[in-house]
mmCIF file of C-alpha atoms and ligand atoms in Angstrom:
data_model
loop_
_atom_site.group_PDB
_atom_site.id
_atom_site.type_symbol
_atom_site.label_atom_id
_atom_site.label_comp_id
_atom_site.label_asym_id
_atom_site.label_seq_id
_atom_site.Cartn_x
_atom_site.Cartn_y
_atom_site.Cartn_z
ATOM 1 C CA MET A 1 44.910 48.581 67.950
ATOM 2 C CA ALA A 2 43.773 46.389 70.857
ATOM 3 C CA GLU A 3 42.627 48.305 73.922
ATOM 4 C CA ARG A 4 45.448 46.874 76.036
ATOM 5 C CA ASP A 5 48.091 48.096 73.509
ATOM 6 C CA ARG A 6 46.929 51.687 73.540
ATOM 7 C CA VAL A 7 49.370 53.838 75.517
ATOM 8 C CA GLU A 8 47.928 57.103 76.810
ATOM 9 C CA GLY A 9 50.479 59.897 76.589
ATOM 10 C CA PRO A 10 50.193 63.637 77.138
ATOM 11 C CA ARG A 11 47.448 65.134 74.918
ATOM 12 C CA ILE A 12 49.264 68.239 73.735
ATOM 13 C CA GLY A 13 46.386 70.041 72.001
ATOM 14 C CA GLU A 14 44.036 69.666 74.979
ATOM 15 C CA CYS A 15 46.768 70.693 77.431
ATOM 16 C CA ALA A 16 47.580 73.793 75.382
ATOM 17 C CA ARG A 17 43.928 74.811 75.199
ATOM 18 C CA MET A 18 43.631 74.570 78.992
ATOM 19 C CA VAL A 19 46.791 76.609 79.585
ATOM 20 C CA ALA A 20 45.754 79.255 77.018
ATOM 21 C CA GLU A 21 42.182 79.551 78.283
ATOM 22 C CA GLU A 22 43.040 79.691 81.969
ATOM 23 C CA GLY A 23 46.100 81.883 81.420
ATOM 24 C CA GLY A 24 44.280 84.402 79.276
ATOM 25 C CA LEU A 25 47.520 85.735 77.701
ATOM 26 C CA ARG A 26 49.412 84.805 74.553
ATOM 27 C CA PRO A 27 53.029 84.458 75.675
ATOM 28 C CA SER A 28 55.660 84.052 72.976
ATOM 29 C CA VAL A 29 58.391 83.122 75.467
ATOM 30 C CA HIS A 30 58.404 79.855 77.429
ATOM 31 C CA LEU A 31 60.769 79.945 80.426
ATOM 32 C CA VAL A 32 61.697 76.688 82.175
ATOM 33 C CA LEU A 33 62.930 76.866 85.786
ATOM 34 C CA GLY A 34 65.389 74.174 86.834
ATOM 35 C CA SER A 35 66.269 72.490 90.135
ATOM 36 C CA GLY A 36 66.398 74.927 93.021
ATOM 37 C CA LEU A 37 65.447 77.835 90.741
ATOM 38 C CA ALA A 38 61.707 77.674 91.433
ATOM 39 C CA THR A 39 61.932 80.918 93.458
ATOM 40 C CA LEU A 40 62.150 82.688 90.088
ATOM 41 C CA ALA A 41 58.421 81.949 89.855
ATOM 42 C CA ASP A 42 57.939 84.674 92.511
ATOM 43 C CA ARG A 43 58.886 87.220 89.842
ATOM 44 C CA VAL A 44 55.832 86.390 87.719
ATOM 45 C CA GLU A 45 53.220 89.129 88.041
ATOM 46 C CA GLY A 46 49.536 88.119 88.017
ATOM 47 C CA ALA A 47 50.469 84.432 87.760
ATOM 48 C CA VAL A 48 47.753 81.930 86.880
ATOM 49 C CA HIS A 49 48.881 78.417 87.925
ATOM 50 C CA VAL A 50 48.075 75.299 85.930
ATOM 51 C CA HIS A 51 49.474 72.241 87.721
ATOM 52 C CA PHE A 52 50.821 69.377 85.624
ATOM 53 C CA SER A 53 48.637 66.949 87.568
ATOM 54 C CA ARG A 54 45.560 68.573 85.962
ATOM 55 C CA LEU A 55 46.842 68.360 82.380
ATOM 56 C CA PRO A 56 45.459 65.457 80.299
ATOM 57 C CA GLY A 57 48.030 62.645 80.105
ATOM 58 C CA PHE A 58 50.689 64.374 82.230
ATOM 59 C CA PRO A 59 52.135 62.384 85.121
ATOM 60 C CA GLY A 60 52.950 64.326 88.337
ATOM 61 C CA THR A 61 56.665 65.131 88.716
ATOM 62 C CA SER A 62 58.446 62.920 91.224
ATOM 63 C CA VAL A 63 61.597 64.846 92.045
ATOM 64 C CA GLU A 64 61.692 66.811 95.268
ATOM 65 C CA GLY A 65 61.846 70.516 94.493
ATOM 66 C CA HIS A 66 60.243 70.046 91.073
ATOM 67 C CA GLU A 67 56.762 71.329 91.695
ATOM 68 C CA GLY A 68 55.433 70.659 88.212
ATOM 69 C CA CYS A 69 53.279 73.514 87.028
ATOM 70 C CA PHE A 70 52.848 76.128 84.330
ATOM 71 C CA LEU A 71 52.386 79.770 85.310
ATOM 72 C CA VAL A 72 51.009 82.295 82.865
ATOM 73 C CA GLY A 73 51.740 85.925 83.696
ATOM 74 C CA ARG A 74 54.223 88.726 83.113
ATOM 75 C CA ILE A 75 57.861 89.275 84.019
ATOM 76 C CA ALA A 76 58.947 92.917 83.712
ATOM 77 C CA GLY A 77 55.718 93.495 81.784
ATOM 78 C CA VAL A 78 56.424 90.813 79.157
ATOM 79 C CA PRO A 79 53.832 87.996 78.810
ATOM 80 C CA VAL A 80 55.518 84.667 79.618
ATOM 81 C CA LEU A 81 54.708 81.024 80.062
ATOM 82 C CA VAL A 82 56.815 79.941 83.035
ATOM 83 C CA GLN A 83 57.332 76.263 83.764
ATOM 84 C CA SER A 84 58.311 75.288 87.275
ATOM 85 C CA GLY A 85 59.645 71.729 87.249
ATOM 86 C CA ARG A 86 60.275 69.424 84.326
ATOM 87 C CA PHE A 87 60.419 65.717 83.455
ATOM 88 C CA HIS A 88 63.720 63.842 83.219
ATOM 89 C CA PHE A 89 64.424 60.447 81.678
ATOM 90 C CA TYR A 90 65.792 59.328 85.071
ATOM 91 C CA GLU A 91 62.248 59.432 86.450
ATOM 92 C CA GLY A 92 61.548 56.443 84.205
ATOM 93 C CA VAL A 93 59.160 58.316 81.911
ATOM 94 C CA GLY A 94 59.144 58.011 78.120
ATOM 95 C CA ALA A 95 60.344 60.404 75.435
ATOM 96 C CA ASP A 96 56.787 61.719 74.913
ATOM 97 C CA VAL A 97 56.571 62.819 78.552
ATOM 98 C CA VAL A 98 60.024 64.449 78.640
ATOM 99 C CA ALA A 99 59.115 66.376 75.473
ATOM 100 C CA ALA A 100 55.517 67.245 76.450
ATOM 101 C CA PRO A 101 56.007 70.583 78.259
ATOM 102 C CA VAL A 102 58.022 71.974 75.330
ATOM 103 C CA ARG A 103 55.330 70.861 72.896
ATOM 104 C CA VAL A 104 52.613 72.434 75.055
ATOM 105 C CA GLY A 105 54.581 75.701 75.165
ATOM 106 C CA ARG A 106 54.896 75.680 71.391
ATOM 107 C CA ALA A 107 51.204 74.906 70.947
ATOM 108 C CA VAL A 108 50.353 77.829 73.262
ATOM 109 C CA GLY A 109 52.323 80.098 70.897
ATOM 110 C CA ALA A 110 55.852 80.283 72.334
ATOM 111 C CA GLU A 111 58.359 80.873 69.559
ATOM 112 C CA THR A 112 61.268 81.077 71.987
ATOM 113 C CA LEU A 113 62.258 78.609 74.700
ATOM 114 C CA VAL A 114 64.472 79.863 77.549
ATOM 115 C CA LEU A 115 65.822 77.059 79.736
ATOM 116 C CA THR A 116 67.536 77.205 83.110
ATOM 117 C CA ASN A 117 69.229 74.351 84.915
ATOM 118 C CA ALA A 118 71.540 73.388 87.755
ATOM 119 C CA VAL A 119 74.929 71.895 86.853
ATOM 120 C CA GLY A 120 78.200 70.670 88.252
ATOM 121 C CA GLY A 121 81.132 72.868 87.232
ATOM 122 C CA ILE A 122 84.012 71.276 85.320
ATOM 123 C CA ARG A 123 85.890 74.249 83.815
ATOM 124 C CA ARG A 124 88.094 75.848 86.452
ATOM 125 C CA ASP A 125 86.533 79.318 86.324
ATOM 126 C CA LEU A 126 82.990 77.929 86.692
ATOM 127 C CA ALA A 127 82.919 77.791 90.502
ATOM 128 C CA PRO A 128 79.682 77.259 92.457
ATOM 129 C CA GLY A 129 77.486 80.346 92.114
ATOM 130 C CA SER A 130 78.597 81.102 88.527
ATOM 131 C CA ILE A 131 76.080 81.462 85.742
ATOM 132 C CA MET A 132 76.986 80.056 82.319
ATOM 133 C CA LEU A 133 75.344 80.840 79.006
ATOM 134 C CA VAL A 134 75.061 77.528 77.177
ATOM 135 C CA ASP A 135 76.470 77.975 73.664
ATOM 136 C CA ASP A 136 76.613 74.295 72.708
ATOM 137 C CA HIS A 137 76.016 70.866 74.184
ATOM 138 C CA ILE A 138 77.176 67.286 74.067
ATOM 139 C CA SER A 139 74.423 64.724 74.324
ATOM 140 C CA LEU A 140 75.827 61.904 76.461
ATOM 141 C CA GLY A 141 72.513 60.791 77.952
ATOM 142 C CA PHE A 142 72.109 58.201 75.194
ATOM 143 C CA ARG A 143 68.348 58.760 75.059
ATOM 144 C CA ALA A 144 66.550 60.242 72.062
ATOM 145 C CA PRO A 145 63.675 62.583 72.894
ATOM 146 C CA LEU A 146 62.461 62.348 69.282
ATOM 147 C CA ALA A 147 62.227 58.537 69.337
ATOM 148 C CA GLY A 148 59.011 57.281 67.819
ATOM 149 C CA PRO A 149 57.023 58.734 64.928
ATOM 150 C CA ALA A 150 57.797 62.397 64.175
ATOM 151 C CA ALA A 151 55.386 64.630 66.089
ATOM 152 C CA ASP A 152 53.169 67.110 64.235
ATOM 153 C CA GLY A 153 55.154 70.106 63.028
ATOM 154 C CA GLU A 154 58.551 68.581 63.945
ATOM 155 C CA GLU A 155 61.373 67.674 61.626
ATOM 156 C CA ARG A 156 62.488 64.049 61.513
ATOM 157 C CA PHE A 157 66.187 64.985 61.197
ATOM 158 C CA PRO A 158 66.582 68.446 62.771
ATOM 159 C CA ASP A 159 69.759 70.404 62.120
ATOM 160 C CA MET A 160 71.859 70.961 65.251
ATOM 161 C CA SER A 161 74.607 73.184 63.877
ATOM 162 C CA ALA A 162 73.443 76.193 65.916
ATOM 163 C CA PRO A 163 71.065 74.919 68.610
ATOM 164 C CA TYR A 164 71.409 78.058 70.776
ATOM 165 C CA ASP A 165 70.302 81.279 69.086
ATOM 166 C CA PRO A 166 73.349 83.536 68.473
ATOM 167 C CA TRP A 167 71.367 86.783 68.625
ATOM 168 C CA LEU A 168 69.557 85.820 71.843
ATOM 169 C CA MET A 169 72.951 84.991 73.365
ATOM 170 C CA GLU A 170 74.136 88.509 72.519
ATOM 171 C CA LEU A 171 71.022 90.014 74.097
ATOM 172 C CA ALA A 172 71.630 87.891 77.213
ATOM 173 C CA GLU A 173 75.225 89.103 77.439
ATOM 174 C CA ALA A 174 74.107 92.714 77.095
ATOM 175 C CA ALA A 175 71.517 92.225 79.875
ATOM 176 C CA ALA A 176 74.144 90.568 82.107
ATOM 177 C CA LEU A 177 76.612 93.393 81.517
ATOM 178 C CA GLN A 178 74.003 95.986 82.399
ATOM 179 C CA ALA A 179 73.002 94.109 85.574
ATOM 180 C CA GLY A 180 76.675 93.637 86.549
ATOM 181 C CA ILE A 181 76.334 89.845 86.530
ATOM 182 C CA PRO A 182 79.334 87.879 85.204
ATOM 183 C CA LEU A 183 78.235 85.515 82.421
ATOM 184 C CA SER A 184 80.569 83.314 80.411
ATOM 185 C CA ARG A 185 79.776 80.957 77.554
ATOM 186 C CA GLY A 186 80.360 77.224 77.650
ATOM 187 C CA THR A 187 79.364 73.718 76.641
ATOM 188 C CA TYR A 188 76.795 71.656 78.575
ATOM 189 C CA GLY A 189 77.482 67.925 78.862
ATOM 190 C CA TRP A 190 74.239 65.998 79.280
ATOM 191 C CA VAL A 191 74.186 62.794 81.334
ATOM 192 C CA GLY A 192 71.162 60.637 82.124
ATOM 193 C CA GLY A 193 71.451 60.558 85.939
ATOM 194 C CA PRO A 194 70.035 60.212 88.517
ATOM 195 C CA ASN A 195 73.366 59.219 90.059
ATOM 196 C CA PHE A 196 76.024 61.901 89.996
ATOM 197 C CA GLU A 197 79.143 61.165 87.949
ATOM 198 C CA THR A 198 82.331 59.434 89.053
ATOM 199 C CA PRO A 199 85.589 61.435 89.004
ATOM 200 C CA ALA A 200 86.741 59.367 86.004
ATOM 201 C CA GLU A 201 83.524 60.234 84.159
ATOM 202 C CA VAL A 202 84.109 63.914 84.907
ATOM 203 C CA ARG A 203 87.637 63.639 83.454
ATOM 204 C CA ALA A 204 86.089 61.985 80.377
ATOM 205 C CA LEU A 205 83.481 64.759 80.119
ATOM 206 C CA ARG A 206 86.197 67.403 80.310
ATOM 207 C CA ALA A 207 88.181 65.598 77.590
ATOM 208 C CA THR A 208 85.104 65.599 75.324
ATOM 209 C CA GLY A 209 84.800 69.383 75.672
ATOM 210 C CA ALA A 210 82.136 69.760 78.371
ATOM 211 C CA ASP A 211 82.481 72.780 80.697
ATOM 212 C CA VAL A 212 79.593 71.765 82.979
ATOM 213 C CA VAL A 213 77.564 68.602 83.529
ATOM 214 C CA GLY A 214 73.821 68.253 84.086
ATOM 215 C CA MET A 215 70.849 65.914 83.729
ATOM 216 C CA SER A 216 68.292 68.055 81.876
ATOM 217 C CA THR A 217 67.894 70.652 79.114
ATOM 218 C CA VAL A 218 69.387 68.804 76.122
ATOM 219 C CA PRO A 219 66.275 66.702 75.367
ATOM 220 C CA GLU A 220 64.157 69.876 75.548
ATOM 221 C CA VAL A 221 66.539 71.761 73.242
ATOM 222 C CA ILE A 222 66.365 68.970 70.668
ATOM 223 C CA VAL A 223 62.543 68.909 70.733
ATOM 224 C CA ALA A 224 62.377 72.712 70.505
ATOM 225 C CA ARG A 225 64.741 72.809 67.525
ATOM 226 C CA ALA A 226 62.845 70.003 65.785
ATOM 227 C CA GLY A 227 59.756 72.222 66.079
ATOM 228 C CA GLY A 228 61.543 75.345 64.801
ATOM 229 C CA GLN A 229 61.719 77.270 68.104
ATOM 230 C CA ARG A 230 64.594 79.578 69.072
ATOM 231 C CA VAL A 231 66.471 78.449 72.173
ATOM 232 C CA LEU A 232 68.491 80.124 74.914
ATOM 233 C CA ALA A 233 69.803 78.324 78.026
ATOM 234 C CA PHE A 234 71.457 79.309 81.299
ATOM 235 C CA SER A 235 73.255 76.999 83.728
ATOM 236 C CA VAL A 236 73.692 77.797 87.398
ATOM 237 C CA VAL A 237 76.744 76.039 88.842
ATOM 238 C CA THR A 238 75.636 74.530 92.157
ATOM 239 C CA ASN A 239 78.685 72.399 92.937
ATOM 240 C CA ALA A 240 82.090 71.376 91.654
ATOM 241 C CA ALA A 241 81.654 68.213 89.537
ATOM 242 C CA ALA A 242 82.691 64.923 91.180
ATOM 243 C CA GLY A 243 86.371 64.713 92.073
ATOM 244 C CA LEU A 244 86.936 68.460 91.665
ATOM 245 C CA GLY A 245 85.495 69.676 94.994
ATOM 246 C CA ASP A 246 85.860 68.947 98.685
ATOM 247 C CA GLY A 247 83.832 65.786 98.995
ATOM 248 C CA ALA A 248 80.589 64.053 98.170
ATOM 249 C CA ILE A 249 77.864 65.771 96.123
ATOM 250 C CA ASP A 250 74.572 66.008 97.952
ATOM 251 C CA HIS A 251 71.230 66.660 96.219
ATOM 252 C CA GLU A 252 69.979 68.786 99.143
ATOM 253 C CA GLU A 253 73.037 71.022 98.916
ATOM 254 C CA VAL A 254 72.645 71.291 95.149
ATOM 255 C CA MET A 255 69.062 72.467 95.622
ATOM 256 C CA ALA A 256 69.957 74.936 98.367
ATOM 257 C CA TYR A 257 72.781 76.409 96.297
ATOM 258 C CA GLY A 258 70.540 76.800 93.283
ATOM 259 C CA GLU A 259 68.167 78.911 95.346
ATOM 260 C CA GLY A 260 70.895 81.419 96.258
ATOM 261 C CA ALA A 261 72.427 81.664 92.791
ATOM 262 C CA GLY A 262 68.972 81.851 91.237
ATOM 263 C CA GLU A 263 68.666 85.398 92.567
ATOM 264 C CA GLY A 264 71.240 86.711 90.079
ATOM 265 C CA LEU A 265 69.650 84.790 87.258
ATOM 266 C CA GLY A 266 66.267 86.323 88.153
ATOM 267 C CA VAL A 267 67.716 89.838 87.895
ATOM 268 C CA LEU A 268 69.322 88.920 84.577
ATOM 269 C CA LEU A 269 66.051 87.556 83.166
ATOM 270 C CA GLU A 270 64.129 90.645 84.260
ATOM 271 C CA GLY A 271 66.576 92.704 82.224
ATOM 272 C CA LEU A 272 66.608 90.297 79.299
ATOM 273 C CA LEU A 273 62.883 89.738 78.661
ATOM 274 C CA PRO A 274 62.073 93.391 77.798
ATOM 275 C CA ARG A 275 65.109 93.436 75.471
ATOM 276 C CA MET A 276 63.786 90.334 73.747
ATOM 277 C CA ALA A 277 60.312 91.866 73.444
ATOM 278 C CA GLY A 278 61.847 95.084 72.067
ATOM 279 C CA ASP A 279 63.663 93.054 69.413
ATOM 280 C CA GLY A 280 60.516 91.213 68.415
ATOM 281 C CA TYR A 281 61.427 88.033 70.329
ATOM 282 C CA GLY A 282 58.861 88.145 73.057
HETATM 283 N N1 LIG B 1 76.171 66.476 87.907
HETATM 284 C C1 LIG B 1 75.030 66.323 87.191
HETATM 285 N N2 LIG B 1 73.975 67.083 87.363
HETATM 286 C C2 LIG B 1 74.045 68.065 88.270
HETATM 287 C C3 LIG B 1 75.192 68.290 89.046
HETATM 288 C C4 LIG B 1 76.326 67.445 88.850
HETATM 289 O O1 LIG B 1 77.378 67.577 89.498
HETATM 290 N N3 LIG B 1 74.927 69.345 89.851
HETATM 291 C C5 LIG B 1 73.660 69.743 89.571
HETATM 292 N N4 LIG B 1 73.126 68.982 88.614
#
C-alpha cells in the first residue's frame, strides 16, 4: 500500500495494554456514560484516568460535555472500566473510531458492556426524568459500524435476535425495585443526528415502534454483539421528543437534565453491579 493510502485508525491492542497497565485491575464490566451523565464518574473509587487523547490512533472527542476518557476503578467494590464520553458518527468520524472504545473494553477483558444514554421521550409515560431499560432497538441511523473487513474476533453477520441480555435486564429490574427507582422497558430508535428530529420524523419513529429516540448506543451494541459480549443499556429521558413538548429542544437543556436524572441511574448502578458480580457477570 502506498504511504499516502495508509489510514491510521485506533490501535486497539496498544490502547488496551495502556489501559490495563495503568489501571492495574481486570474489570469484566465496561460501563459507558452518556451525555450529561458524566457525574456518574464521581462514583468510581480509586479511579485511574486514561484520556482518549493519549490512546494511539484515538481522536479527541469534539462534543461539549463528552470528556473522552477511560477510568479504571471500582463501583460498590466491583472492578469496572468506566468510559466517560463516546464517539458518534455525527462527529464525522469513521466506523473504526465509533467502534474503538468497545473494542478496547473487550480487549481489556470486559465480557459485559453496560451503556447509558440521553434520549427524547416518545411514549407517553416516558416523561423527562424517566429511566428506560432498553429491550430492543431500531437502527435508523443508516450507518454500519461493522463496515469494512471483519475485525479480529468479530462475526461478519452477527445475530441480533436478542441484543440486550434477558438475564441482565432482570437483574437491573430487581436492583431498580430495591432502590425504589421506576424502570420500564422500551425500544430505542437510533438516528444519526446531530440535528434533533422534526415532529413528522418523531411521528414516523413512533409508528415504527420506537419509544425513545437518541443518537448513540446502537452502533456500540452491534459491535459488542459481533464480538460476543453481553449488553445492557439504560436511557435517561432528558426531553420530550420534537413536537411532543412545549417548544424547541436545546442541547444545553438536554445536558443539564441528564445531570439531574443521572443521580437515580447512579444509585441503580451501584445496586446492580454487585448483583452482576454475585451472578458471575462482573
Ligand atoms: N433526539 C435525539 N437524541 C436525543 C434527544 C432527542 O430528542 N434528546 C437527547 N438525545
